[in-house]
């Protein structure tokens, strides 16, 4: 995970060109993720230009290809939620940032490129000793895991929690953070990922097991203190049933499986329905202190502080971000296909 401290990266002689990948429409990634070239961006007021070392591949891109993302950009656009790179140019009015500085950003789009212009105020410094792929795995995925565990769930050392998708990009980090916090973790995953989930410190469960809530009740007779659910749909009722009195269900994503392109609202309906039902039950005194939260990662002051904490934990060896694969920029379609099929453990990363 460590590297030598490199010299500040400055634009090469051919810095007038940029490479990127565009998403041109909905459908297969092999058809609609198209490499291209154009002019290198310049830094406008308040912005910097970053040369990208690593960019993350996320489930948001899968949703966008299926026209199942609630807030998609218009086609064509350059995807890419998060990145790690170096500042190569600062625009007018920028203070506190300098050329050569290693930084992280979560622009939500545009990171699948060699260069990106982005607001300076959103950047977070990245320790030189962190591998770029490991660092980028901590941005969207890591902050999601940290904030759900420490800002939404009411957990204490010794509690038992259930992490759905414990072998995924968010789930693997959430599992490690939970174990570090002194929690017992039950982690669902396909059988092929059970060894990896066990190595993270969790007790693996097959998510396809009939009567999964009953199995969880056998392992945690009083219920679990928190369930972290990335699937959504009808499974939210099962997740709610697994909670102990006073427990928290955190829904942070929705599966797109089985939904037609353009039905972006359908995966979220069960979560909204569950929220309304919970509100009614709470006012009738029927929830036993249980609650449900819907989570979506967003930039801000807490984001920067939490990401800095994650970088520190990774530098100390407490966190080991799981990297499913490292791909060249023109391998974006391969990365998205692997994520779409759920064949791997951890984060897919592009290395421009």
PDB file of C-alpha atoms in Angstrom, residues 148-323:
ATOM      1  CA  UNK A 148     -23.708   4.980   8.153  1.00  0.00           C
ATOM      2  CA  UNK A 149     -21.900   3.284  11.021  1.00  0.00           C
ATOM      3  CA  UNK A 150     -20.875   6.296  13.091  1.00  0.00           C
ATOM      4  CA  UNK A 151     -23.439   8.977  12.197  1.00  0.00           C
ATOM      5  CA  UNK A 152     -26.651   6.983  11.657  1.00  0.00           C
ATOM      6  CA  UNK A 153     -26.517   3.659  13.500  1.00  0.00           C
ATOM      7  CA  UNK A 154     -26.725   3.608  17.285  1.00  0.00           C
ATOM      8  CA  UNK A 155     -24.141   0.912  17.968  1.00  0.00           C
ATOM      9  CA  UNK A 156     -21.765   0.155  20.808  1.00  0.00           C
ATOM     10  CA  UNK A 157     -18.866  -2.315  21.111  1.00  0.00           C
ATOM     11  CA  UNK A 158     -20.273  -5.776  21.709  1.00  0.00           C
ATOM     12  CA  UNK A 159     -23.374  -5.235  19.553  1.00  0.00           C
ATOM     13  CA  UNK A 160     -24.198  -7.483  16.594  1.00  0.00           C
ATOM     14  CA  UNK A 161     -24.858  -5.947  13.169  1.00  0.00           C
ATOM     15  CA  UNK A 162     -25.815  -7.364   9.783  1.00  0.00           C
ATOM     16  CA  UNK A 163     -24.025  -6.124   6.660  1.00  0.00           C
ATOM     17  CA  UNK A 164     -25.665  -7.090   3.378  1.00  0.00           C
ATOM     18  CA  UNK A 165     -23.190  -7.404   0.504  1.00  0.00           C
ATOM     19  CA  UNK A 166     -20.219  -7.734   2.845  1.00  0.00           C
ATOM     20  CA  UNK A 167     -17.923  -8.546  -0.076  1.00  0.00           C
ATOM     21  CA  UNK A 168     -18.761  -5.384  -2.042  1.00  0.00           C
ATOM     22  CA  UNK A 169     -16.976  -2.069  -2.243  1.00  0.00           C
ATOM     23  CA  UNK A 170     -18.981  -0.474   0.573  1.00  0.00           C
ATOM     24  CA  UNK A 171     -19.728  -3.699   2.434  1.00  0.00           C
ATOM     25  CA  UNK A 172     -16.094  -4.783   2.785  1.00  0.00           C
ATOM     26  CA  UNK A 173     -15.131  -1.419   4.300  1.00  0.00           C
ATOM     27  CA  UNK A 174     -18.234  -1.349   6.493  1.00  0.00           C
ATOM     28  CA  UNK A 175     -17.321  -4.807   7.783  1.00  0.00           C
ATOM     29  CA  UNK A 176     -13.768  -3.755   8.634  1.00  0.00           C
ATOM     30  CA  UNK A 177     -14.909  -0.569  10.347  1.00  0.00           C
ATOM     31  CA  UNK A 178     -17.504  -2.504  12.356  1.00  0.00           C
ATOM     32  CA  UNK A 179     -14.960  -5.079  13.504  1.00  0.00           C
ATOM     33  CA  UNK A 180     -12.545  -2.280  14.420  1.00  0.00           C
ATOM     34  CA  UNK A 181     -15.342  -0.726  16.485  1.00  0.00           C
ATOM     35  CA  UNK A 182     -15.721  -3.965  18.447  1.00  0.00           C
ATOM     36  CA  UNK A 183     -18.903  -5.202  16.779  1.00  0.00           C
ATOM     37  CA  UNK A 184     -19.877  -8.732  15.865  1.00  0.00           C
ATOM     38  CA  UNK A 185     -20.633  -8.745  12.140  1.00  0.00           C
ATOM     39  CA  UNK A 186     -22.922 -11.084  10.232  1.00  0.00           C
ATOM     40  CA  UNK A 187     -22.197 -10.540   6.541  1.00  0.00           C
ATOM     41  CA  UNK A 188     -24.286 -11.741   3.610  1.00  0.00           C
ATOM     42  CA  UNK A 189     -22.571 -12.662   0.365  1.00  0.00           C
ATOM     43  CA  UNK A 190     -22.625 -15.320  -2.329  1.00  0.00           C
ATOM     44  CA  UNK A 191     -20.858 -18.544  -1.263  1.00  0.00           C
ATOM     45  CA  UNK A 192     -17.881 -17.825  -3.499  1.00  0.00           C
ATOM     46  CA  UNK A 193     -17.117 -14.733  -1.408  1.00  0.00           C
ATOM     47  CA  UNK A 194     -17.465 -16.343   2.023  1.00  0.00           C
ATOM     48  CA  UNK A 195     -13.744 -16.892   2.554  1.00  0.00           C
ATOM     49  CA  UNK A 196     -13.074 -13.240   1.743  1.00  0.00           C
ATOM     50  CA  UNK A 197     -15.853 -12.093   4.083  1.00  0.00           C
ATOM     51  CA  UNK A 198     -14.527 -14.358   6.839  1.00  0.00           C
ATOM     52  CA  UNK A 199     -11.044 -12.880   6.363  1.00  0.00           C
ATOM     53  CA  UNK A 200     -12.519  -9.432   7.014  1.00  0.00           C
ATOM     54  CA  UNK A 201     -13.686 -10.599  10.425  1.00  0.00           C
ATOM     55  CA  UNK A 202     -17.363 -11.326   9.692  1.00  0.00           C
ATOM     56  CA  UNK A 203     -19.488 -14.465   9.929  1.00  0.00           C
ATOM     57  CA  UNK A 204     -20.617 -15.102   6.336  1.00  0.00           C
ATOM     58  CA  UNK A 205     -24.200 -15.948   5.415  1.00  0.00           C
ATOM     59  CA  UNK A 206     -25.620 -16.869   2.008  1.00  0.00           C
ATOM     60  CA  UNK A 207     -28.059 -14.106   1.122  1.00  0.00           C
ATOM     61  CA  UNK A 208     -30.139 -16.621  -0.861  1.00  0.00           C
ATOM     62  CA  UNK A 209     -30.820 -18.778   2.202  1.00  0.00           C
ATOM     63  CA  UNK A 210     -34.593 -19.360   2.608  1.00  0.00           C
ATOM     64  CA  UNK A 211     -35.798 -17.895   5.875  1.00  0.00           C
ATOM     65  CA  UNK A 212     -32.737 -15.723   6.360  1.00  0.00           C
ATOM     66  CA  UNK A 213     -34.384 -13.701   9.187  1.00  0.00           C
ATOM     67  CA  UNK A 214     -34.942 -16.934  11.121  1.00  0.00           C
ATOM     68  CA  UNK A 215     -31.284 -17.889  10.679  1.00  0.00           C
ATOM     69  CA  UNK A 216     -30.191 -14.460  11.887  1.00  0.00           C
ATOM     70  CA  UNK A 217     -32.477 -14.835  14.907  1.00  0.00           C
ATOM     71  CA  UNK A 218     -30.771 -18.136  15.751  1.00  0.00           C
ATOM     72  CA  UNK A 219     -27.365 -16.424  15.630  1.00  0.00           C
ATOM     73  CA  UNK A 220     -28.599 -13.281  17.422  1.00  0.00           C
ATOM     74  CA  UNK A 221     -31.672 -14.308  19.463  1.00  0.00           C
ATOM     75  CA  UNK A 222     -32.441 -10.753  20.553  1.00  0.00           C
ATOM     76  CA  UNK A 223     -32.088  -9.366  17.041  1.00  0.00           C
ATOM     77  CA  UNK A 224     -29.261  -7.288  15.575  1.00  0.00           C
ATOM     78  CA  UNK A 225     -28.531  -3.700  16.533  1.00  0.00           C
ATOM     79  CA  UNK A 226     -28.270  -2.501  12.941  1.00  0.00           C
ATOM     80  CA  UNK A 227     -28.867  -3.773   9.418  1.00  0.00           C
ATOM     81  CA  UNK A 228     -27.098  -2.091   6.493  1.00  0.00           C
ATOM     82  CA  UNK A 229     -29.126  -2.860   3.364  1.00  0.00           C
ATOM     83  CA  UNK A 230     -27.844  -2.051  -0.135  1.00  0.00           C
ATOM     84  CA  UNK A 231     -30.450  -4.124  -1.959  1.00  0.00           C
ATOM     85  CA  UNK A 232     -33.723  -2.452  -1.041  1.00  0.00           C
ATOM     86  CA  UNK A 233     -36.949  -3.791  -2.497  1.00  0.00           C
ATOM     87  CA  UNK A 234     -39.077  -6.248  -0.557  1.00  0.00           C
ATOM     88  CA  UNK A 235     -36.009  -7.359   1.398  1.00  0.00           C
ATOM     89  CA  UNK A 236     -36.372  -4.238   3.541  1.00  0.00           C
ATOM     90  CA  UNK A 237     -39.218  -5.929   5.398  1.00  0.00           C
ATOM     91  CA  UNK A 238     -36.943  -8.861   6.208  1.00  0.00           C
ATOM     92  CA  UNK A 239     -34.188  -6.482   7.321  1.00  0.00           C
ATOM     93  CA  UNK A 240     -36.650  -4.681   9.592  1.00  0.00           C
ATOM     94  CA  UNK A 241     -37.731  -7.996  11.112  1.00  0.00           C
ATOM     95  CA  UNK A 242     -34.117  -8.794  12.083  1.00  0.00           C
ATOM     96  CA  UNK A 243     -33.728  -5.669  14.242  1.00  0.00           C
ATOM     97  CA  UNK A 244     -33.504  -5.732  18.009  1.00  0.00           C
ATOM     98  CA  UNK A 245     -35.593  -3.213  19.977  1.00  0.00           C
ATOM     99  CA  UNK A 246     -33.935   0.177  19.511  1.00  0.00           C
ATOM    100  CA  UNK A 247     -32.145  -1.015  16.358  1.00  0.00           C
ATOM    101  CA  UNK A 248     -31.537   0.862  13.119  1.00  0.00           C
ATOM    102  CA  UNK A 249     -32.152  -0.167   9.507  1.00  0.00           C
ATOM    103  CA  UNK A 250     -30.021   1.841   7.078  1.00  0.00           C
ATOM    104  CA  UNK A 251     -31.012   1.632   3.406  1.00  0.00           C
ATOM    105  CA  UNK A 252     -28.306   3.081   1.218  1.00  0.00           C
ATOM    106  CA  UNK A 253     -28.939   1.819  -2.291  1.00  0.00           C
ATOM    107  CA  UNK A 254     -31.416  -0.082  -4.411  1.00  0.00           C
ATOM    108  CA  UNK A 255     -30.901  -3.024  -6.705  1.00  0.00           C
ATOM    109  CA  UNK A 256     -31.735  -2.451 -10.363  1.00  0.00           C
ATOM    110  CA  UNK A 257     -32.219  -6.164 -11.047  1.00  0.00           C
ATOM    111  CA  UNK A 258     -35.576  -6.950 -12.615  1.00  0.00           C
ATOM    112  CA  UNK A 259     -36.506  -3.340 -13.423  1.00  0.00           C
ATOM    113  CA  UNK A 260     -37.086  -2.015 -16.922  1.00  0.00           C
ATOM    114  CA  UNK A 261     -34.891   0.824 -18.257  1.00  0.00           C
ATOM    115  CA  UNK A 262     -36.278   4.186 -17.256  1.00  0.00           C
ATOM    116  CA  UNK A 263     -38.108   2.904 -14.162  1.00  0.00           C
ATOM    117  CA  UNK A 264     -35.693   4.777 -11.910  1.00  0.00           C
ATOM    118  CA  UNK A 265     -38.340   5.279  -9.220  1.00  0.00           C
ATOM    119  CA  UNK A 266     -39.324   1.596  -8.900  1.00  0.00           C
ATOM    120  CA  UNK A 267     -36.287   0.386  -6.893  1.00  0.00           C
ATOM    121  CA  UNK A 268     -36.883   3.157  -4.341  1.00  0.00           C
ATOM    122  CA  UNK A 269     -40.622   2.638  -3.807  1.00  0.00           C
ATOM    123  CA  UNK A 270     -40.244  -0.089  -1.145  1.00  0.00           C
ATOM    124  CA  UNK A 271     -37.878   2.099   0.878  1.00  0.00           C
ATOM    125  CA  UNK A 272     -40.282   5.036   0.711  1.00  0.00           C
ATOM    126  CA  UNK A 273     -43.189   2.774   1.620  1.00  0.00           C
ATOM    127  CA  UNK A 274     -41.259   1.361   4.565  1.00  0.00           C
ATOM    128  CA  UNK A 275     -40.420   4.930   5.696  1.00  0.00           C
ATOM    129  CA  UNK A 276     -44.107   5.912   5.700  1.00  0.00           C
ATOM    130  CA  UNK A 277     -45.125   2.752   7.516  1.00  0.00           C
ATOM    131  CA  UNK A 278     -42.383   3.255  10.102  1.00  0.00           C
ATOM    132  CA  UNK A 279     -43.526   6.860  10.678  1.00  0.00           C
ATOM    133  CA  UNK A 280     -47.098   5.695  11.283  1.00  0.00           C
ATOM    134  CA  UNK A 281     -45.996   2.825  13.537  1.00  0.00           C
ATOM    135  CA  UNK A 282     -43.743   5.118  15.541  1.00  0.00           C
ATOM    136  CA  UNK A 283     -46.602   7.483  16.272  1.00  0.00           C
ATOM    137  CA  UNK A 284     -48.742   4.516  17.307  1.00  0.00           C
ATOM    138  CA  UNK A 285     -45.976   3.256  19.601  1.00  0.00           C
ATOM    139  CA  UNK A 286     -45.477   0.032  17.615  1.00  0.00           C
ATOM    140  CA  UNK A 287     -41.813   0.273  16.541  1.00  0.00           C
ATOM    141  CA  UNK A 288     -40.197  -0.859  19.828  1.00  0.00           C
ATOM    142  CA  UNK A 289     -37.751   1.979  19.385  1.00  0.00           C
ATOM    143  CA  UNK A 290     -36.584   0.746  15.984  1.00  0.00           C
ATOM    144  CA  UNK A 291     -35.977   3.246  13.209  1.00  0.00           C
ATOM    145  CA  UNK A 292     -35.071   3.357   9.536  1.00  0.00           C
ATOM    146  CA  UNK A 293     -32.812   5.811   7.717  1.00  0.00           C
ATOM    147  CA  UNK A 294     -32.221   6.279   3.997  1.00  0.00           C
ATOM    148  CA  UNK A 295     -28.641   7.304   3.239  1.00  0.00           C
ATOM    149  CA  UNK A 296     -26.999   8.989   0.253  1.00  0.00           C
ATOM    150  CA  UNK A 297     -23.414  10.205   0.381  1.00  0.00           C
ATOM    151  CA  UNK A 298     -22.900  13.899  -0.339  1.00  0.00           C
ATOM    152  CA  UNK A 299     -19.998  16.370  -0.119  1.00  0.00           C
ATOM    153  CA  UNK A 300     -19.637  18.857   2.699  1.00  0.00           C
ATOM    154  CA  UNK A 301     -17.714  19.578   5.874  1.00  0.00           C
ATOM    155  CA  UNK A 302     -18.462  16.178   7.418  1.00  0.00           C
ATOM    156  CA  UNK A 303     -17.405  14.477   4.185  1.00  0.00           C
ATOM    157  CA  UNK A 304     -13.911  16.008   4.247  1.00  0.00           C
ATOM    158  CA  UNK A 305     -13.385  15.307   7.953  1.00  0.00           C
ATOM    159  CA  UNK A 306     -14.583  11.714   7.662  1.00  0.00           C
ATOM    160  CA  UNK A 307     -12.464  11.030   4.576  1.00  0.00           C
ATOM    161  CA  UNK A 308      -9.381  12.383   6.371  1.00  0.00           C
ATOM    162  CA  UNK A 309     -10.096   9.942   9.219  1.00  0.00           C
ATOM    163  CA  UNK A 310     -10.367   7.061   6.750  1.00  0.00           C
ATOM    164  CA  UNK A 311      -7.057   7.993   5.133  1.00  0.00           C
ATOM    165  CA  UNK A 312      -5.433   7.966   8.563  1.00  0.00           C
ATOM    166  CA  UNK A 313      -6.873   4.544   9.410  1.00  0.00           C
ATOM    167  CA  UNK A 314      -5.652   3.157   6.088  1.00  0.00           C
ATOM    168  CA  UNK A 315      -2.179   4.625   6.587  1.00  0.00           C
ATOM    169  CA  UNK A 316      -2.081   2.987  10.036  1.00  0.00           C
ATOM    170  CA  UNK A 317      -3.051  -0.381   8.559  1.00  0.00           C
ATOM    171  CA  UNK A 318      -6.438  -0.529  10.318  1.00  0.00           C
ATOM    172  CA  UNK A 319      -8.308  -0.453   6.991  1.00  0.00           C
ATOM    173  CA  UNK A 320      -7.336  -2.570   3.996  1.00  0.00           C
ATOM    174  CA  UNK A 321      -9.417  -1.403   1.039  1.00  0.00           C
ATOM    175  CA  UNK A 322     -10.283  -4.391  -1.143  1.00  0.00           C
ATOM    176  CA  UNK A 323      -9.327  -3.776  -4.779  1.00  0.00           C
TER     177      UNK A 323
END
